[in-house]
Short mmCIF file of C-alpha atoms in Angstrom, two decimals:
data_model
loop_
_atom_site.label_atom_id
_atom_site.label_comp_id
_atom_site.label_asym_id
_atom_site.label_seq_id
_atom_site.Cartn_x
_atom_site.Cartn_y
_atom_site.Cartn_z
CA UNK A 1 127.62 174.97 132.28
CA UNK A 2 128.95 178.34 133.71
CA UNK A 3 128.17 177.19 137.03
CA UNK A 4 130.41 174.32 136.62
CA UNK A 5 133.16 176.42 135.11
CA UNK A 6 133.06 178.95 137.86
CA UNK A 7 133.90 176.34 140.41
CA UNK A 8 137.50 176.15 138.97
CA UNK A 9 140.18 177.24 141.61
CA UNK A 10 142.88 176.60 139.15
CA UNK A 11 144.58 174.19 141.74
CA UNK A 12 146.19 172.15 139.03
CA UNK A 13 145.24 168.79 140.68
CA UNK A 14 143.56 167.67 137.34
CA UNK A 15 146.86 168.37 135.33
CA UNK A 16 148.89 166.07 137.67
CA UNK A 17 146.88 163.16 136.33
CA UNK A 18 145.69 164.31 132.86
CA UNK A 19 147.32 161.28 130.60
CA UNK A 20 147.47 163.17 127.53
CA UNK A 21 149.37 166.42 129.35
CA UNK A 22 151.61 164.01 131.12
CA UNK A 23 152.57 162.47 127.49
CA UNK A 24 152.81 165.57 125.45
CA UNK A 25 153.95 168.26 128.06
CA UNK A 26 151.80 170.65 126.02
CA UNK A 27 150.12 173.10 128.81
CA UNK A 28 147.20 173.77 126.05
CA UNK A 29 146.50 169.92 126.27
CA UNK A 30 146.08 169.98 130.16
CA UNK A 31 142.77 169.15 131.95
CA UNK A 32 142.91 172.72 133.26
CA UNK A 33 143.32 174.54 129.90
CA UNK A 34 140.45 172.34 128.24
CA UNK A 35 137.89 174.09 130.86
CA UNK A 36 139.36 177.42 129.57
CA UNK A 37 139.00 176.04 125.92
CA UNK A 38 135.52 175.01 126.58
CA UNK A 39 134.50 178.39 127.85
CA UNK A 40 135.90 180.09 125.04
CA UNK A 41 133.78 177.78 123.09
CA UNK A 42 130.48 178.39 124.60
CA UNK A 43 131.02 182.34 124.36
CA UNK A 44 131.72 182.06 120.72
CA UNK A 45 135.54 183.09 121.46
CA UNK A 46 137.83 182.16 118.56
CA UNK A 47 140.41 179.36 119.34
CA UNK A 48 143.33 178.30 117.58
CA UNK A 49 144.13 175.20 116.13
CA UNK A 50 145.90 173.66 119.22
CA UNK A 51 142.97 174.48 121.58
CA UNK A 52 140.62 172.82 119.27
CA UNK A 53 142.80 169.87 119.04
CA UNK A 54 142.70 169.71 123.01
CA UNK A 55 138.88 169.24 122.82
CA UNK A 56 139.16 166.44 120.55
CA UNK A 57 142.56 164.55 122.10
CA UNK A 58 140.83 164.26 125.66
CA UNK A 59 140.22 160.26 125.85
CA UNK A 60 137.40 161.33 128.65
CA UNK A 61 139.35 158.85 131.26
CA UNK A 62 137.81 160.71 134.29
CA UNK A 63 141.15 160.75 135.95
CA UNK A 64 140.67 164.84 136.20
CA UNK A 65 137.20 164.58 137.77
CA UNK A 66 138.53 161.89 140.24
CA UNK A 67 141.00 164.27 141.58
CA UNK A 68 139.20 167.48 141.37
CA UNK A 69 138.49 169.09 145.04
CA UNK A 70 135.29 171.03 143.54
CA UNK A 71 133.80 167.92 141.70
CA UNK A 72 133.86 169.74 138.25
CA UNK A 73 132.15 167.67 135.63
CA UNK A 74 135.03 168.08 133.19
CA UNK A 75 134.23 165.38 130.72
CA UNK A 76 130.73 166.52 130.43
CA UNK A 77 132.27 170.27 129.57
CA UNK A 78 134.38 168.43 126.85
CA UNK A 79 131.55 166.66 125.21
CA UNK A 80 129.26 169.97 125.36
CA UNK A 81 132.40 171.59 123.80
CA UNK A 82 132.61 169.09 120.92
CA UNK A 83 128.69 169.07 120.59
CA UNK A 84 128.71 173.18 120.09
CA UNK A 85 131.56 172.96 117.73
CA UNK A 86 129.76 170.48 115.86
CA UNK A 87 126.42 172.48 116.11
CA UNK A 88 128.69 175.27 114.65
CA UNK A 89 129.68 173.53 111.40
CA UNK A 90 133.18 173.74 112.79
CA UNK A 91 133.74 170.01 114.32
CA UNK A 92 134.53 167.51 114.42
CA UNK A 93 138.01 166.76 113.04
CA UNK A 94 138.43 165.58 109.09
CA UNK A 95 139.44 161.97 110.65
CA UNK A 96 136.42 161.81 112.75
CA UNK A 97 134.30 162.94 109.45
CA UNK A 98 135.93 159.81 107.51
CA UNK A 99 134.92 157.26 110.29
CA UNK A 100 131.57 158.45 110.83
CA UNK A 101 130.95 157.97 106.94
CA UNK A 102 132.21 154.75 107.42
CA UNK A 103 129.66 154.09 110.29
CA UNK A 104 126.89 155.14 108.05
CA UNK A 105 127.96 153.09 105.30
CA UNK A 106 129.08 149.73 107.19
CA UNK A 107 127.17 150.02 110.62
CA UNK A 108 130.18 149.64 112.39
CA UNK A 109 132.92 151.97 113.81
CA UNK A 110 136.24 150.07 112.51
CA UNK A 111 135.47 149.55 108.82
CA UNK A 112 134.69 146.02 109.02
CA UNK A 113 132.71 143.90 106.38
CA UNK A 114 129.00 143.80 107.76
CA UNK A 115 128.90 140.11 106.65
CA UNK A 116 131.67 139.19 108.68
CA UNK A 117 130.44 140.50 111.78
CA UNK A 118 130.13 136.90 113.14
CA UNK A 119 133.16 135.23 111.85
CA UNK A 120 134.42 134.87 115.69
CA UNK A 121 131.44 132.36 116.14
CA UNK A 122 132.72 128.87 115.99
CA UNK A 123 129.13 127.28 115.80
CA UNK A 124 126.09 127.81 113.45
CA UNK A 125 124.37 130.71 114.53
CA UNK A 126 120.72 130.06 115.93
CA UNK A 127 118.33 132.87 116.21
CA UNK A 128 116.94 132.20 119.91
CA UNK A 129 114.30 134.12 121.85
CA UNK A 130 114.98 136.12 125.05
CA UNK A 131 114.28 139.38 126.80
CA UNK A 132 118.12 139.48 127.28
CA UNK A 133 120.34 140.26 124.51
CA UNK A 134 124.12 139.74 124.37
CA UNK A 135 125.33 143.00 122.22
CA UNK A 136 128.89 142.09 121.55
CA UNK A 137 129.89 145.66 120.03
CA UNK A 138 132.15 146.50 116.91
CA UNK A 139 135.57 145.81 118.56
CA UNK A 140 135.15 142.23 120.01
CA UNK A 141 133.41 141.46 116.92
CA UNK A 142 136.08 142.70 114.51
CA UNK A 143 139.22 143.45 116.44
CA UNK A 144 139.41 141.40 119.44
CA UNK A 145 137.58 138.54 118.27
CA UNK A 146 138.75 136.48 121.41
CA UNK A 147 136.66 138.50 123.64
CA UNK A 148 133.34 138.05 121.69
CA UNK A 149 134.23 134.40 121.58
CA UNK A 150 134.95 133.99 125.00
CA UNK A 151 132.08 135.93 126.61
CA UNK A 152 129.66 134.06 124.55
CA UNK A 153 131.10 130.71 125.48
CA UNK A 154 131.31 131.45 129.07
CA UNK A 155 127.72 132.67 129.25
CA UNK A 156 126.83 129.61 127.30
CA UNK A 157 128.57 127.48 129.69
CA UNK A 158 126.88 128.93 132.85
CA UNK A 159 123.33 128.35 131.14
CA UNK A 160 122.72 132.05 131.26
CA UNK A 161 119.66 132.64 129.17
CA UNK A 162 120.49 135.20 126.31
CA UNK A 163 119.87 135.88 122.53
CA UNK A 164 122.04 137.52 119.94
CA UNK A 165 121.54 139.47 116.50
CA UNK A 166 122.62 138.08 113.35
CA UNK A 167 122.74 141.76 112.09
CA UNK A 168 124.15 143.42 115.32
CA UNK A 169 125.09 146.77 114.07
CA UNK A 170 126.77 149.64 115.97
CA UNK A 171 125.80 151.01 119.30
CA UNK A 172 127.04 154.57 117.58
CA UNK A 173 129.01 155.92 120.62
CA UNK A 174 131.19 157.19 118.27
CA UNK A 175 128.64 159.60 116.85
CA UNK A 176 127.89 160.83 120.40
CA UNK A 177 131.41 161.12 121.66
CA UNK A 178 132.61 162.97 118.47
CA UNK A 179 129.69 165.60 119.25
CA UNK A 180 127.54 164.87 116.39
CA UNK A 181 124.72 164.42 118.88
CA UNK A 182 122.13 165.07 115.94
CA UNK A 183 123.40 161.85 113.96
CA UNK A 184 123.64 159.88 117.24
CA UNK A 185 120.04 160.64 118.02
CA UNK A 186 118.81 159.33 114.73
CA UNK A 187 120.94 156.10 114.96
CA UNK A 188 120.16 155.87 118.72
CA UNK A 189 116.47 155.87 118.03
CA UNK A 190 116.92 153.25 115.16
CA UNK A 191 118.36 150.65 117.57
CA UNK A 192 115.95 151.29 120.41
CA UNK A 193 113.07 150.58 117.96
CA UNK A 194 115.05 147.32 117.13
CA UNK A 195 115.09 146.52 120.57
CA UNK A 196 111.62 147.36 121.51
CA UNK A 197 110.36 144.85 118.86
CA UNK A 198 112.28 142.18 120.07
CA UNK A 199 111.01 142.93 123.57
CA UNK A 200 114.67 143.42 124.94
CA UNK A 201 114.76 144.27 128.69
CA UNK A 202 118.17 143.80 129.45
CA UNK A 203 121.30 144.38 127.44
CA UNK A 204 124.62 142.59 128.56
CA UNK A 205 127.73 143.86 126.79
CA UNK A 206 131.68 143.02 126.86
CA UNK A 207 132.46 146.50 125.74
CA UNK A 208 132.90 149.47 127.99
CA UNK A 209 131.97 151.67 125.18
CA UNK A 210 128.81 150.19 124.38
CA UNK A 211 128.04 150.09 128.20
CA UNK A 212 128.43 153.91 128.65
CA UNK A 213 126.73 154.30 125.38
CA UNK A 214 123.56 152.38 126.23
CA UNK A 215 123.29 153.37 129.72
CA UNK A 216 124.15 156.84 129.73
CA UNK A 217 124.43 158.46 126.10
CA UNK A 218 120.62 156.81 125.01
CA UNK A 219 118.87 158.46 128.02
CA UNK A 220 120.94 161.80 127.54
CA UNK A 221 119.45 162.24 124.06
CA UNK A 222 116.25 160.03 124.07
CA UNK A 223 115.04 159.92 127.95
CA UNK A 224 114.50 156.95 130.26
CA UNK A 225 115.39 153.56 128.32
CA UNK A 226 112.83 150.45 128.80
CA UNK A 227 116.18 148.33 129.08
CA UNK A 228 118.65 147.80 131.90
CA UNK A 229 122.49 147.34 130.99
CA UNK A 230 124.90 145.37 132.47
CA UNK A 231 128.60 144.50 131.79
CA UNK A 232 129.58 140.93 131.26
CA UNK A 233 131.61 141.02 134.21
CA UNK A 234 128.95 141.80 136.42
CA UNK A 235 126.93 138.99 135.00
CA UNK A 236 129.46 136.68 135.36
CA UNK A 237 130.50 137.26 138.73
CA UNK A 238 126.94 136.70 139.78
CA UNK A 239 126.72 133.47 138.13
CA UNK A 240 129.93 132.18 139.69
CA UNK A 241 130.06 133.38 143.20
CA UNK A 242 127.77 130.68 144.19
CA UNK A 243 129.21 127.98 141.75
CA UNK A 244 133.12 128.42 142.24
CA UNK A 245 133.58 124.61 141.98
CA UNK A 246 132.88 124.82 138.33
CA UNK A 247 136.22 126.33 138.06
CA UNK A 248 139.91 124.75 137.45
CA UNK A 249 142.65 126.62 138.80
CA UNK A 250 145.03 127.75 136.35
CA UNK A 251 148.00 129.34 138.11
CA UNK A 252 149.67 132.31 136.62
CA UNK A 253 150.65 135.89 138.10
CA UNK A 254 148.72 138.58 136.35
CA UNK A 255 147.94 142.44 136.69
CA UNK A 256 144.32 143.34 136.24
CA UNK A 257 144.49 146.62 134.24
CA UNK A 258 141.17 148.57 135.55
CA UNK A 259 139.29 150.09 132.70
CA UNK A 260 138.44 154.09 133.16
CA UNK A 261 134.57 153.62 132.43
CA UNK A 262 134.27 150.55 134.96
CA UNK A 263 136.91 151.93 137.93
CA UNK A 264 135.70 155.11 137.77
CA UNK A 265 132.71 155.17 135.77
CA UNK A 266 130.81 152.39 137.45
CA UNK A 267 132.58 151.60 140.53
CA UNK A 268 133.24 148.19 139.18
CA UNK A 269 136.91 147.18 140.62
CA UNK A 270 136.29 143.84 143.02
CA UNK A 271 134.26 141.74 140.76
CA UNK A 272 136.95 141.30 138.01
CA UNK A 273 139.79 140.72 140.53
CA UNK A 274 137.57 138.13 142.34
CA UNK A 275 136.99 136.04 139.34
CA UNK A 276 140.63 136.07 138.31
CA UNK A 277 141.48 134.78 141.64
CA UNK A 278 138.76 132.07 141.45
CA UNK A 279 140.26 131.08 138.33
CA UNK A 280 143.80 130.43 139.89
CA UNK A 281 145.56 133.96 139.27
CA UNK A 282 147.82 135.50 141.67
CA UNK A 283 147.35 139.46 141.28
CA UNK A 284 150.24 141.63 141.26
CA UNK A 285 148.47 145.21 141.63
CA UNK A 286 149.62 148.04 139.41
CA UNK A 287 151.07 150.98 141.26
CA UNK A 288 147.97 152.97 140.08
CA UNK A 289 145.06 150.73 140.37
CA UNK A 290 141.14 150.57 140.89
CA UNK A 291 139.78 154.16 140.69
CA UNK A 292 143.24 155.59 140.41
CA UNK A 293 144.20 153.44 137.51
CA UNK A 294 146.14 154.94 134.50
CA UNK A 295 144.18 155.37 131.19
CA UNK A 296 145.15 153.26 128.21
CA UNK A 297 144.82 156.00 125.82
CA UNK A 298 142.29 154.56 123.66
CA UNK A 299 138.82 156.22 124.61
CA UNK A 300 136.44 158.74 123.12
CA UNK A 301 137.68 158.79 119.66
CA UNK A 302 141.45 159.57 120.15
CA UNK A 303 143.02 156.32 119.19
CA UNK A 304 141.48 156.78 115.65
CA UNK A 305 142.22 160.27 115.16
CA UNK A 306 145.44 160.69 117.27
CA UNK A 307 147.20 156.97 117.17
CA UNK A 308 150.60 157.85 118.15
CA UNK A 309 149.59 159.98 121.27
CA UNK A 310 147.12 156.92 122.23
CA UNK A 311 149.95 154.52 121.60
CA UNK A 312 152.63 156.71 123.42
CA UNK A 313 150.19 156.66 126.53
CA UNK A 314 149.59 152.84 126.27
CA UNK A 315 153.32 152.63 126.22
CA UNK A 316 153.56 154.37 129.40
CA UNK A 317 151.26 152.43 130.82
CA UNK A 318 152.50 149.13 129.92
CA UNK A 319 156.09 150.18 131.27
CA UNK A 320 154.85 150.69 134.64
CA UNK A 321 153.48 146.94 135.04
CA UNK A 322 156.10 144.43 136.05
CA UNK A 323 154.04 141.21 135.05
CA UNK A 324 154.24 140.09 131.69
CA UNK A 325 150.40 138.89 131.67
CA UNK A 326 147.99 141.64 131.72
CA UNK A 327 144.08 141.21 132.14
CA UNK A 328 141.42 143.55 131.53
CA UNK A 329 137.72 143.73 131.07
CA UNK A 330 137.76 146.28 128.22
CA UNK A 331 138.18 145.29 124.41
CA UNK A 332 139.67 148.55 123.47
CA UNK A 333 142.13 148.24 126.31
CA UNK A 334 142.94 144.99 125.20
CA UNK A 335 143.42 145.99 121.46
CA UNK A 336 145.15 149.19 121.98
CA UNK A 337 147.74 147.66 124.97
CA UNK A 338 148.16 144.55 122.64
CA UNK A 339 149.06 146.63 119.53
CA UNK A 340 151.43 148.94 121.41
CA UNK A 341 153.10 146.03 122.88
CA UNK A 342 153.97 144.55 119.60
CA UNK A 343 154.80 147.77 117.94
CA UNK A 344 156.91 148.88 120.59
CA UNK A 345 158.44 145.74 121.54
CA UNK A 346 157.25 145.60 125.06
CA UNK A 347 156.68 141.76 125.17
CA UNK A 348 153.31 141.91 127.08
CA UNK A 349 150.38 139.42 126.75
CA UNK A 350 146.99 141.22 127.18
CA UNK A 351 144.00 138.95 127.85
CA UNK A 352 140.50 139.88 127.80
CA UNK A 353 139.11 138.42 130.95
CA UNK A 354 136.70 136.11 129.95
CA UNK A 355 139.57 134.14 127.95
CA UNK A 356 140.80 133.46 131.56
CA UNK A 357 137.26 132.32 132.97
CA UNK A 358 136.76 130.21 129.79
CA UNK A 359 140.08 128.23 130.08
CA UNK A 360 139.46 127.49 133.80
CA UNK A 361 135.73 126.33 132.99
CA UNK A 362 137.04 123.70 130.25
#
């Protein structure tokens, strides 16, 4: 880690784009300050409560990394700092601990009733056999049910061969993101064993948290996986780009909000836009878009632990977008932006992208 820390020239470029620093105005919550705090943690130096909080209120949106001239892996350093605090028994925070206990008890990160995980499904569940698993994730299953419903039906209408799990459970990204890599490894192994027994070779997810977890966090702790991971937008784009005649034009003006983990993390920016255009949407770009898109403020555990901060960031983003309708390919963005729009009376309609596609297919 020291080689990464030594690269910093304190140019301040990262601070100019950090959503937490821009909202709070607190220097200790800036990206550059987080690097200094991480270094203090690595060398067992005492940190005050504000510095400790700064390690956990980072949404790991990668905006800082996207502008860093030295290409410092800032989000990785934040993760290592969280893991270091957890290993010392002084992290994560109390609220993280409550949610972690909930995950261990209910096998989901949002406190949902395990028996109601498939309540969004409007037909009888039939256990199919396939080496491709549609893994919906906790947020679509409980908080943004339309994302689960629409994604399932779009893939079904396009004759995509997949199976689902009646008892899906969590991907456990929250354990990893909080720094509890010891627990994360145990639960990751549990899922890998389940997938292996089912012969799963391909996991398709509508949730960006699940995407990053399966694609990067699992290999980080367990080594190379025997399955590949795709976001639903990748699969649906490949299925529809050769069959655009299946889509009816539903005209509307809409802004596509790029999720951090897809745009900056996976460089997936054009596929969702092309799909929306194929459905008849007229796109009006946000001032900051694609790899420069502004974070919604929900990721890496801050929505659950620092809800006001998360909502303040989301409000700032929503006010920067002129259209009423906003589409996104992240269920967490959908949830946080929808919640914020309602609570702050912003009159925005946030739509998970597969809903637009499903409406166009029908």
